[in-house]
């Protein structure tokens, strides 16, 4: 390694380790921080380019071959020692993008493993195993497809914390210390997934850290919602549209890549056997392969399981008056009592809520005697209303209120404080609690989860996933 390259590596190391790399994030200064980070990255890439300019084509070719050989060796080691990860690693096309001027370390779009040969050559084989494992983690968790409208810096950090914790826990390679990576032992357990790591970082205004790799964006979803520039990395000689422009993923490709990655995860798991797949990834495979009961059917079955069939004419069903016929209602001692909490902090829309409430109403009307207590929640309960079989009202009258953070526990606190102990509690949510999912021992609970990016599973009760047929 030349003196220039050694100096460049030292500067990369010193900058990434320095306290200045841990920048606070007051909301009004996000753009300044983005600019500061990008300026630092641009400076590193500039130094990289200057060092490369001093090399002959033969030197570049030799170093590129050395880097590729290291990565191939790392993938072979993974095939023997971590066959599940090795299978997925071998489907990514290796692409040296050092000369393109946008990648100081590594990146992936789900189809390619982009890398900077100088960074790869600075790592030993086990560290390259870790690097390959890191990019595979992004593929397995589909981080670039799940960001939504979240703060991208915190989302990228959350994904990296999640992946690095998994790699350390599964003993995949050797942790990289040439740069300071996002790693915290507290995120190593299965209780943490990317969404609630993100919530933890954002709520605590954690210092921004540089991530190990470059994170690509879906077209039109760059920083601050601005379109990203570049190409998909498949141009001639691996070059994008303009030197220094990182690739983006088109929206059409994003859907296709998502399907490809799901199939790759399933095939890799099937080829190596369950014993060679980490537990949390086994759950992902299960979500992709196990048939799930339609949410409407599961809610119907769940509610019907609480019903009794004893009827009386002593308290007729008031809704029957509109049909000029008197229908019996259930005896009061057999009335079903349902509590419904609607999460207004995430991706639950009014039309989704109305479809859900209409389904509940339809089931309840079949059985005559009921009480439905429904409310909204974010960090506290709001908009409480009550509907019964004999009040002549429709649950479609319910009005959504609130909007903010997420605290599932406020539902149980509200029920306990108001002596509400339903036969069935149904929570309609995006499945991203701030802390706990709630009290597992208080009442029979069903979580109806609508989440476009993942399928979180509650640690108690039943979890069923809301599928918007129209959106699919």
Short mmCIF file of C-alpha atoms in Angstrom, two decimals:
data_model
loop_
_atom_site.label_atom_id
_atom_site.label_comp_id
_atom_site.label_asym_id
_atom_site.label_seq_id
_atom_site.Cartn_x
_atom_site.Cartn_y
_atom_site.Cartn_z
CA UNK A 1 0.00 0.00 0.00
CA UNK A 2 1.38 3.40 -0.97
CA UNK A 3 1.95 6.23 1.51
CA UNK A 4 -1.02 8.07 0.01
CA UNK A 5 -3.28 5.07 0.52
CA UNK A 6 -2.05 4.57 4.07
CA UNK A 7 -2.77 8.20 4.84
CA UNK A 8 -6.22 7.91 3.30
CA UNK A 9 -7.02 4.78 5.37
CA UNK A 10 -5.80 6.57 8.51
CA UNK A 11 -8.07 9.54 7.80
CA UNK A 12 -11.04 7.24 7.20
CA UNK A 13 -10.34 5.49 10.49
CA UNK A 14 -9.75 8.70 12.48
CA UNK A 15 -12.82 10.43 11.10
CA UNK A 16 -15.14 7.46 11.65
CA UNK A 17 -13.87 6.98 15.21
CA UNK A 18 -13.97 10.64 16.18
CA UNK A 19 -16.65 12.18 18.39
CA UNK A 20 -17.45 14.52 15.52
CA UNK A 21 -18.93 11.51 13.74
CA UNK A 22 -21.61 11.26 16.43
CA UNK A 23 -23.61 14.31 15.53
CA UNK A 24 -26.72 15.34 17.51
CA UNK A 25 -29.93 15.66 15.55
CA UNK A 26 -32.11 18.59 16.53
CA UNK A 27 -34.98 18.53 14.03
CA UNK A 28 -34.26 21.93 12.48
CA UNK A 29 -30.67 21.00 11.62
CA UNK A 30 -31.22 17.69 9.81
CA UNK A 31 -30.33 19.11 6.40
CA UNK A 32 -27.14 20.67 7.77
CA UNK A 33 -26.17 17.30 9.23
CA UNK A 34 -26.99 15.54 5.96
CA UNK A 35 -24.81 18.07 4.14
CA UNK A 36 -22.00 17.69 6.69
CA UNK A 37 -22.02 13.92 6.41
CA UNK A 38 -22.18 14.01 2.63
CA UNK A 39 -19.32 16.49 2.53
CA UNK A 40 -17.21 14.16 4.69
CA UNK A 41 -18.06 11.18 2.48
CA UNK A 42 -17.31 13.20 -0.64
CA UNK A 43 -13.94 14.14 0.82
CA UNK A 44 -13.10 10.49 1.48
CA UNK A 45 -14.17 9.55 -2.04
CA UNK A 46 -12.10 12.40 -3.43
CA UNK A 47 -9.02 11.14 -1.58
CA UNK A 48 -9.80 7.64 -2.82
CA UNK A 49 -9.99 8.94 -6.39
CA UNK A 50 -6.71 10.85 -6.01
CA UNK A 51 -4.95 7.72 -4.76
CA UNK A 52 -6.46 5.71 -7.60
CA UNK A 53 -5.25 8.28 -10.12
CA UNK A 54 -1.67 7.48 -9.15
CA UNK A 55 -2.09 3.82 -9.98
CA UNK A 56 -1.50 2.19 -13.30
CA UNK A 57 -4.31 0.23 -14.99
CA UNK A 58 -2.40 -2.93 -14.18
CA UNK A 59 -2.31 -2.06 -10.46
CA UNK A 60 -6.03 -1.34 -10.43
CA UNK A 61 -6.76 -4.60 -12.21
CA UNK A 62 -4.61 -6.57 -9.77
CA UNK A 63 -6.22 -4.94 -6.71
CA UNK A 64 -9.68 -5.52 -8.18
CA UNK A 65 -8.87 -9.19 -8.69
CA UNK A 66 -7.55 -9.43 -5.11
CA UNK A 67 -10.74 -7.88 -3.73
CA UNK A 68 -12.95 -10.18 -5.77
CA UNK A 69 -10.94 -13.21 -4.65
CA UNK A 70 -11.37 -12.14 -1.00
CA UNK A 71 -15.13 -11.83 -1.43
CA UNK A 72 -15.39 -15.17 -3.24
CA UNK A 73 -13.37 -16.79 -0.45
CA UNK A 74 -15.68 -15.19 2.12
CA UNK A 75 -18.74 -16.60 0.32
CA UNK A 76 -17.20 -20.08 0.19
CA UNK A 77 -16.51 -19.94 3.93
CA UNK A 78 -20.13 -18.95 4.49
CA UNK A 79 -21.36 -21.89 2.38
CA UNK A 80 -19.49 -24.25 4.72
CA UNK A 81 -20.05 -22.49 8.06
CA UNK A 82 -23.31 -20.57 7.56
CA UNK A 83 -24.93 -22.31 4.58
CA UNK A 84 -28.17 -20.32 4.71
CA UNK A 85 -26.30 -17.02 4.34
CA UNK A 86 -23.85 -18.54 1.86
CA UNK A 87 -26.70 -19.58 -0.44
CA UNK A 88 -28.10 -16.04 -0.56
CA UNK A 89 -24.61 -14.51 -0.90
CA UNK A 90 -23.92 -16.53 -4.03
CA UNK A 91 -26.94 -15.08 -5.83
CA UNK A 92 -25.62 -11.50 -5.56
CA UNK A 93 -23.54 -10.39 -8.52
CA UNK A 94 -20.19 -8.93 -7.42
CA UNK A 95 -19.55 -5.48 -8.88
CA UNK A 96 -16.44 -3.39 -8.22
CA UNK A 97 -17.64 0.24 -8.28
CA UNK A 98 -14.49 1.87 -6.91
CA UNK A 99 -13.98 3.88 -10.09
CA UNK A 100 -17.60 5.07 -10.15
CA UNK A 101 -16.87 7.35 -7.21
CA UNK A 102 -19.97 6.83 -5.04
CA UNK A 103 -19.18 3.88 -2.76
CA UNK A 104 -16.41 4.06 -0.13
CA UNK A 105 -17.29 0.65 1.39
CA UNK A 106 -20.13 -1.59 0.07
CA UNK A 107 -23.82 -1.57 -0.89
CA UNK A 108 -26.56 -3.78 -2.30
CA UNK A 109 -29.75 -3.38 -4.30
CA UNK A 110 -30.85 -6.99 -3.68
CA UNK A 111 -29.30 -8.18 -6.93
CA UNK A 112 -25.73 -6.86 -6.78
CA UNK A 113 -23.00 -6.70 -4.18
CA UNK A 114 -21.39 -3.33 -4.89
CA UNK A 115 -17.99 -2.80 -3.28
CA UNK A 116 -14.96 -0.56 -3.08
CA UNK A 117 -11.90 -2.72 -3.70
CA UNK A 118 -9.70 -0.60 -1.41
CA UNK A 119 -12.06 -1.14 1.52
CA UNK A 120 -12.43 -4.87 0.83
CA UNK A 121 -8.65 -5.25 0.59
CA UNK A 122 -8.23 -3.48 3.94
CA UNK A 123 -10.23 -6.26 5.65
CA UNK A 124 -9.14 -9.78 6.53
CA UNK A 125 -11.18 -12.75 5.30
CA UNK A 126 -13.33 -13.06 8.43
CA UNK A 127 -14.13 -9.36 8.32
CA UNK A 128 -15.14 -9.78 4.69
CA UNK A 129 -17.45 -12.58 5.83
CA UNK A 130 -19.00 -10.04 8.19
CA UNK A 131 -19.27 -7.49 5.35
CA UNK A 132 -20.96 -10.00 3.03
CA UNK A 133 -23.26 -11.05 5.87
CA UNK A 134 -24.16 -7.41 6.46
CA UNK A 135 -25.30 -6.89 2.86
CA UNK A 136 -27.22 -10.18 2.96
CA UNK A 137 -28.98 -8.90 6.08
CA UNK A 138 -30.33 -5.95 4.11
CA UNK A 139 -31.65 -8.44 1.54
CA UNK A 140 -33.31 -10.68 4.11
CA UNK A 141 -34.95 -7.82 6.01
CA UNK A 142 -35.68 -5.81 2.82
CA UNK A 143 -34.69 -2.60 4.57
CA UNK A 144 -34.60 -0.47 1.42
CA UNK A 145 -38.24 -1.40 0.70
CA UNK A 146 -39.58 -0.76 4.21
CA UNK A 147 -38.41 2.77 5.00
CA UNK A 148 -41.72 4.44 4.10
CA UNK A 149 -41.84 8.06 5.28
CA UNK A 150 -39.46 7.53 8.20
CA UNK A 151 -36.34 9.60 8.84
CA UNK A 152 -33.86 7.80 6.58
CA UNK A 153 -30.82 8.42 8.76
CA UNK A 154 -32.44 6.79 11.79
CA UNK A 155 -33.96 4.04 9.65
CA UNK A 156 -30.58 3.21 8.10
CA UNK A 157 -29.00 3.16 11.56
CA UNK A 158 -31.79 0.93 12.91
CA UNK A 159 -31.31 -1.56 10.08
CA UNK A 160 -27.56 -1.64 10.66
CA UNK A 161 -27.94 -2.13 14.43
CA UNK A 162 -30.36 -4.99 13.76
CA UNK A 163 -28.12 -6.70 11.20
CA UNK A 164 -24.87 -6.30 13.12
CA UNK A 165 -26.50 -7.64 16.26
CA UNK A 166 -27.70 -10.69 14.34
CA UNK A 167 -24.24 -11.27 12.81
CA UNK A 168 -22.52 -11.07 16.20
CA UNK A 169 -25.12 -13.32 17.83
CA UNK A 170 -24.85 -15.93 15.05
CA UNK A 171 -21.03 -15.68 15.03
CA UNK A 172 -20.86 -14.75 11.36
CA UNK A 173 -17.39 -13.49 10.59
CA UNK A 174 -15.38 -11.01 12.63
CA UNK A 175 -16.73 -7.59 13.53
CA UNK A 176 -15.19 -4.80 11.44
CA UNK A 177 -13.12 -2.32 13.43
CA UNK A 178 -11.51 -0.32 10.65
CA UNK A 179 -14.50 2.01 10.94
CA UNK A 180 -16.83 2.54 13.89
CA UNK A 181 -19.98 0.59 13.12
CA UNK A 182 -23.45 0.79 14.63
CA UNK A 183 -23.52 -1.99 17.22
CA UNK A 184 -25.14 -2.20 20.65
CA UNK A 185 -25.60 -5.43 22.61
CA UNK A 186 -29.05 -4.36 23.80
CA UNK A 187 -30.40 -4.77 20.24
CA UNK A 188 -29.12 -8.37 19.98
CA UNK A 189 -32.28 -10.09 21.21
CA UNK A 190 -35.30 -11.21 19.18
CA UNK A 191 -37.41 -8.64 21.04
CA UNK A 192 -35.89 -5.94 18.84
CA UNK A 193 -36.77 -5.60 15.19
CA UNK A 194 -35.91 -2.74 12.86
CA UNK A 195 -39.08 -0.74 13.49
CA UNK A 196 -38.78 -0.56 17.26
CA UNK A 197 -35.01 0.01 17.10
CA UNK A 198 -35.92 2.99 14.90
CA UNK A 199 -38.49 4.18 17.45
CA UNK A 200 -35.91 3.88 20.22
CA UNK A 201 -33.28 5.86 18.31
CA UNK A 202 -35.70 8.57 17.21
CA UNK A 203 -37.43 9.06 20.56
CA UNK A 204 -34.08 9.39 22.33
CA UNK A 205 -32.67 11.64 19.58
CA UNK A 206 -29.69 9.32 19.35
CA UNK A 207 -26.53 10.81 17.83
CA UNK A 208 -26.28 10.17 14.09
CA UNK A 209 -23.60 7.64 13.23
CA UNK A 210 -22.17 6.74 9.86
CA UNK A 211 -23.36 3.32 8.73
CA UNK A 212 -20.97 0.62 7.57
CA UNK A 213 -22.28 0.69 4.01
CA UNK A 214 -24.06 2.92 1.50
CA UNK A 215 -27.84 2.55 1.53
CA UNK A 216 -29.63 2.82 -1.80
CA UNK A 217 -33.04 4.43 -2.24
CA UNK A 218 -36.09 3.52 -4.24
CA UNK A 219 -36.49 6.04 -7.07
CA UNK A 220 -38.19 9.20 -5.85
CA UNK A 221 -37.61 8.34 -2.18
CA UNK A 222 -34.23 9.94 -1.51
CA UNK A 223 -33.30 12.11 1.47
CA UNK A 224 -36.01 14.64 2.32
CA UNK A 225 -38.33 12.90 -0.17
CA UNK A 226 -36.34 14.17 -3.16
CA UNK A 227 -35.71 11.88 -6.13
CA UNK A 228 -32.30 10.28 -6.13
CA UNK A 229 -30.11 10.49 -9.18
CA UNK A 230 -28.25 7.68 -10.83
CA UNK A 231 -29.08 4.36 -12.45
CA UNK A 232 -29.68 0.79 -11.42
CA UNK A 233 -26.03 -0.16 -11.57
CA UNK A 234 -26.38 -2.18 -14.76
CA UNK A 235 -24.89 0.34 -17.20
CA UNK A 236 -21.93 -0.46 -19.41
CA UNK A 237 -18.84 -1.37 -17.41
CA UNK A 238 -20.93 -1.07 -14.25
CA UNK A 239 -21.08 2.70 -14.47
CA UNK A 240 -24.17 4.72 -13.57
CA UNK A 241 -25.47 7.86 -15.21
CA UNK A 242 -22.65 10.16 -14.23
CA UNK A 243 -19.60 9.53 -12.12
CA UNK A 244 -20.25 9.82 -8.39
CA UNK A 245 -23.99 9.19 -8.67
CA UNK A 246 -25.11 6.26 -6.56
CA UNK A 247 -27.64 3.88 -8.16
CA UNK A 248 -31.32 4.03 -7.35
CA UNK A 249 -33.91 1.28 -7.50
CA UNK A 250 -36.88 1.88 -9.79
CA UNK A 251 -40.32 1.31 -8.29
CA UNK A 252 -40.99 -1.50 -10.78
CA UNK A 253 -37.69 -3.15 -9.88
CA UNK A 254 -38.40 -2.74 -6.16
CA UNK A 255 -41.47 -4.99 -6.41
CA UNK A 256 -39.64 -7.55 -8.56
CA UNK A 257 -36.62 -7.54 -6.24
CA UNK A 258 -38.90 -8.03 -3.22
CA UNK A 259 -40.41 -11.13 -4.84
CA UNK A 260 -36.96 -12.42 -5.81
CA UNK A 261 -35.62 -11.96 -2.29
CA UNK A 262 -38.61 -13.73 -0.71
CA UNK A 263 -38.07 -16.69 -3.03
CA UNK A 264 -34.33 -16.68 -2.33
CA UNK A 265 -34.90 -16.73 1.45
CA UNK A 266 -37.42 -19.59 1.15
CA UNK A 267 -35.18 -21.64 -1.17
CA UNK A 268 -32.09 -21.08 0.97
CA UNK A 269 -33.95 -22.14 4.12
CA UNK A 270 -35.35 -25.24 2.42
CA UNK A 271 -31.96 -26.25 0.97
CA UNK A 272 -30.05 -26.09 4.27
CA UNK A 273 -32.73 -27.32 6.69
CA UNK A 274 -34.36 -25.59 9.66
CA UNK A 275 -31.46 -26.37 12.01
CA UNK A 276 -29.14 -24.14 10.00
CA UNK A 277 -31.43 -21.09 9.92
CA UNK A 278 -31.46 -18.54 12.79
CA UNK A 279 -34.69 -18.52 14.78
CA UNK A 280 -35.83 -15.02 13.82
CA UNK A 281 -35.28 -15.80 10.12
CA UNK A 282 -37.22 -19.05 10.52
CA UNK A 283 -40.15 -16.87 11.60
CA UNK A 284 -39.75 -14.76 8.45
CA UNK A 285 -39.78 -17.93 6.36
CA UNK A 286 -42.84 -19.12 8.25
CA UNK A 287 -44.66 -15.89 7.50
CA UNK A 288 -43.85 -16.32 3.81
CA UNK A 289 -44.84 -19.98 3.53
CA UNK A 290 -47.51 -20.79 6.11
CA UNK A 291 -51.10 -20.23 5.01
CA UNK A 292 -52.87 -17.57 7.05
CA UNK A 293 -56.60 -17.40 7.71
CA UNK A 294 -58.23 -14.36 6.13
CA UNK A 295 -58.56 -11.59 8.73
CA UNK A 296 -62.33 -11.40 8.30
CA UNK A 297 -62.70 -15.14 8.86
CA UNK A 298 -60.44 -15.11 11.92
CA UNK A 299 -62.29 -12.19 13.53
CA UNK A 300 -65.60 -13.93 12.83
CA UNK A 301 -64.38 -17.21 14.35
CA UNK A 302 -62.86 -15.40 17.33
CA UNK A 303 -66.05 -13.47 18.10
CA UNK A 304 -68.32 -16.44 17.50
CA UNK A 305 -66.30 -18.50 19.97
CA UNK A 306 -67.51 -16.09 22.70
CA UNK A 307 -71.18 -16.27 21.69
CA UNK A 308 -73.94 -18.24 23.37
CA UNK A 309 -77.26 -19.22 21.83
CA UNK A 310 -79.80 -18.42 24.57
CA UNK A 311 -82.35 -15.86 23.29
CA UNK A 312 -85.18 -13.95 24.95
CA UNK A 313 -88.04 -11.66 23.83
CA UNK A 314 -87.87 -9.76 27.14
CA UNK A 315 -85.42 -7.28 25.57
CA UNK A 316 -86.14 -7.24 21.83
CA UNK A 317 -83.49 -6.20 19.35
CA UNK A 318 -84.18 -2.50 18.63
CA UNK A 319 -82.70 -2.69 15.12
CA UNK A 320 -85.44 -5.16 14.15
CA UNK A 321 -88.09 -2.40 14.38
CA UNK A 322 -86.92 -1.05 11.03
CA UNK A 323 -87.89 -4.34 9.38
CA UNK A 324 -91.41 -4.38 10.96
CA UNK A 325 -90.61 -7.56 12.80
CA UNK A 326 -89.64 -8.23 16.39
CA UNK A 327 -86.51 -10.33 16.79
CA UNK A 328 -85.34 -11.86 20.05
CA UNK A 329 -82.10 -10.70 21.62
CA UNK A 330 -79.65 -12.77 23.63
CA UNK A 331 -80.33 -13.12 27.30
CA UNK A 332 -78.40 -10.34 29.08
CA UNK A 333 -76.21 -12.76 30.98
CA UNK A 334 -74.96 -14.03 27.61
CA UNK A 335 -74.32 -10.64 26.04
CA UNK A 336 -70.90 -10.48 24.38
CA UNK A 337 -68.73 -7.56 25.39
CA UNK A 338 -66.08 -6.45 22.87
CA UNK A 339 -63.39 -3.79 23.27
CA UNK A 340 -61.72 -2.29 20.20
CA UNK A 341 -58.60 -0.12 20.20
CA UNK A 342 -57.63 1.59 16.93
CA UNK A 343 -54.02 2.69 16.49
CA UNK A 344 -53.98 6.18 14.97
CA UNK A 345 -50.20 6.61 14.96
CA UNK A 346 -49.23 4.69 11.85
CA UNK A 347 -50.54 3.47 8.50
CA UNK A 348 -54.16 2.74 9.48
CA UNK A 349 -56.43 4.79 7.23
CA UNK A 350 -60.07 5.76 7.77
CA UNK A 351 -61.28 3.45 4.98
CA UNK A 352 -59.41 0.51 6.55
CA UNK A 353 -60.99 1.27 9.91
CA UNK A 354 -64.49 1.45 8.44
CA UNK A 355 -64.02 -1.87 6.63
CA UNK A 356 -62.84 -3.46 9.87
CA UNK A 357 -65.65 -1.99 12.00
CA UNK A 358 -68.26 -2.99 9.42
CA UNK A 359 -67.04 -6.57 9.57
CA UNK A 360 -67.29 -6.55 13.38
CA UNK A 361 -70.78 -5.04 13.18
CA UNK A 362 -71.86 -7.70 10.69
CA UNK A 363 -70.80 -10.50 13.01
CA UNK A 364 -72.41 -8.92 16.05
CA UNK A 365 -75.73 -8.28 14.29
CA UNK A 366 -76.05 -11.99 13.56
CA UNK A 367 -76.09 -12.77 17.25
CA UNK A 368 -78.29 -9.97 18.50
CA UNK A 369 -77.02 -8.99 21.95
CA UNK A 370 -73.74 -7.19 22.28
CA UNK A 371 -71.84 -4.22 23.63
CA UNK A 372 -68.97 -2.77 21.62
CA UNK A 373 -66.71 -0.21 23.27
CA UNK A 374 -64.35 1.38 20.80
CA UNK A 375 -61.63 4.00 21.10
CA UNK A 376 -58.57 5.39 19.37
CA UNK A 377 -55.09 5.47 20.86
CA UNK A 378 -51.61 6.82 20.24
CA UNK A 379 -49.80 7.44 23.54
CA UNK A 380 -53.18 7.77 25.28
CA UNK A 381 -56.78 6.79 24.64
CA UNK A 382 -59.20 9.20 22.95
CA UNK A 383 -62.58 9.27 21.20
CA UNK A 384 -64.26 6.61 23.37
CA UNK A 385 -67.71 5.52 22.21
CA UNK A 386 -70.09 2.67 23.02
CA UNK A 387 -72.52 0.77 20.80
CA UNK A 388 -75.08 -1.83 21.93
CA UNK A 389 -77.58 -4.12 20.25
CA UNK A 390 -80.55 -2.03 21.38
CA UNK A 391 -79.42 1.58 20.90
CA UNK A 392 -80.40 1.89 17.23
CA UNK A 393 -76.93 3.16 16.30
CA UNK A 394 -74.44 1.85 13.77
CA UNK A 395 -70.76 1.48 14.54
CA UNK A 396 -70.09 3.28 11.25
CA UNK A 397 -70.87 6.48 13.20
CA UNK A 398 -67.59 6.15 15.09
CA UNK A 399 -65.24 9.12 14.59
CA UNK A 400 -61.44 8.73 14.49
CA UNK A 401 -59.44 11.10 16.72
CA UNK A 402 -55.84 11.58 17.79
CA UNK A 403 -52.55 10.87 16.03
CA UNK A 404 -49.00 10.83 17.40
CA UNK A 405 -46.67 8.30 19.06
CA UNK A 406 -47.52 4.72 19.95
CA UNK A 407 -47.96 3.16 23.39
CA UNK A 408 -49.93 -0.10 23.39
CA UNK A 409 -49.99 -0.22 27.19
CA UNK A 410 -52.34 2.77 27.38
CA UNK A 411 -55.17 0.47 26.20
CA UNK A 412 -54.81 -1.82 29.19
CA UNK A 413 -54.42 1.11 31.58
CA UNK A 414 -57.61 2.63 30.16
CA UNK A 415 -59.55 -0.63 30.50
CA UNK A 416 -58.38 -1.19 34.06
CA UNK A 417 -59.07 2.39 35.12
CA UNK A 418 -62.61 2.23 33.69
CA UNK A 419 -63.50 -1.33 34.78
CA UNK A 420 -63.66 -2.55 31.20
CA UNK A 421 -63.00 -6.27 31.00
CA UNK A 422 -64.24 -7.41 27.58
CA UNK A 423 -64.78 -10.97 26.43
CA UNK A 424 -62.62 -10.05 23.45
CA UNK A 425 -60.24 -7.13 22.92
CA UNK A 426 -59.31 -6.41 19.29
CA UNK A 427 -56.50 -4.00 18.46
CA UNK A 428 -56.24 -2.67 14.90
CA UNK A 429 -52.62 -1.56 14.57
CA UNK A 430 -49.48 -1.40 12.45
CA UNK A 431 -47.82 -3.69 15.01
CA UNK A 432 -45.06 -1.29 16.03
CA UNK A 433 -45.31 -0.69 19.79
CA UNK A 434 -43.01 1.69 21.57
CA UNK A 435 -42.37 -0.63 24.50
CA UNK A 436 -44.61 -3.54 25.50
CA UNK A 437 -47.39 -5.13 23.45
CA UNK A 438 -49.62 -4.99 26.54
CA UNK A 439 -50.91 -7.20 29.38
CA UNK A 440 -51.06 -10.85 28.25
CA UNK A 441 -53.18 -11.94 31.22
CA UNK A 442 -55.95 -9.33 31.26
CA UNK A 443 -58.33 -10.53 28.55
CA UNK A 444 -58.56 -12.51 25.30
CA UNK A 445 -56.73 -10.37 22.74
CA UNK A 446 -56.56 -10.37 18.95
CA UNK A 447 -54.15 -8.11 17.05
CA UNK A 448 -55.26 -7.17 13.53
CA UNK A 449 -52.03 -5.90 11.97
CA UNK A 450 -51.69 -3.76 8.86
CA UNK A 451 -48.06 -3.19 8.00
CA UNK A 452 -46.77 -2.70 4.46
CA UNK A 453 -43.16 -3.38 5.40
CA UNK A 454 -43.10 -6.35 7.76
CA UNK A 455 -45.28 -8.81 9.61
CA UNK A 456 -44.61 -8.34 13.31
CA UNK A 457 -46.10 -11.02 15.55
CA UNK A 458 -47.46 -10.26 19.00
CA UNK A 459 -45.90 -12.26 21.86
CA UNK A 460 -49.38 -13.22 23.16
CA UNK A 461 -52.94 -13.51 21.89
CA UNK A 462 -53.58 -14.01 18.18
CA UNK A 463 -51.97 -12.06 15.34
CA UNK A 464 -53.72 -11.77 11.99
CA UNK A 465 -52.67 -9.61 9.08
CA UNK A 466 -54.94 -7.12 7.37
CA UNK A 467 -54.71 -7.51 3.61
CA UNK A 468 -56.05 -4.71 1.46
CA UNK A 469 -57.21 -6.63 -1.60
CA UNK A 470 -57.52 -3.48 -3.67
CA UNK A 471 -53.99 -2.38 -2.87
CA UNK A 472 -52.54 -5.79 -3.70
#
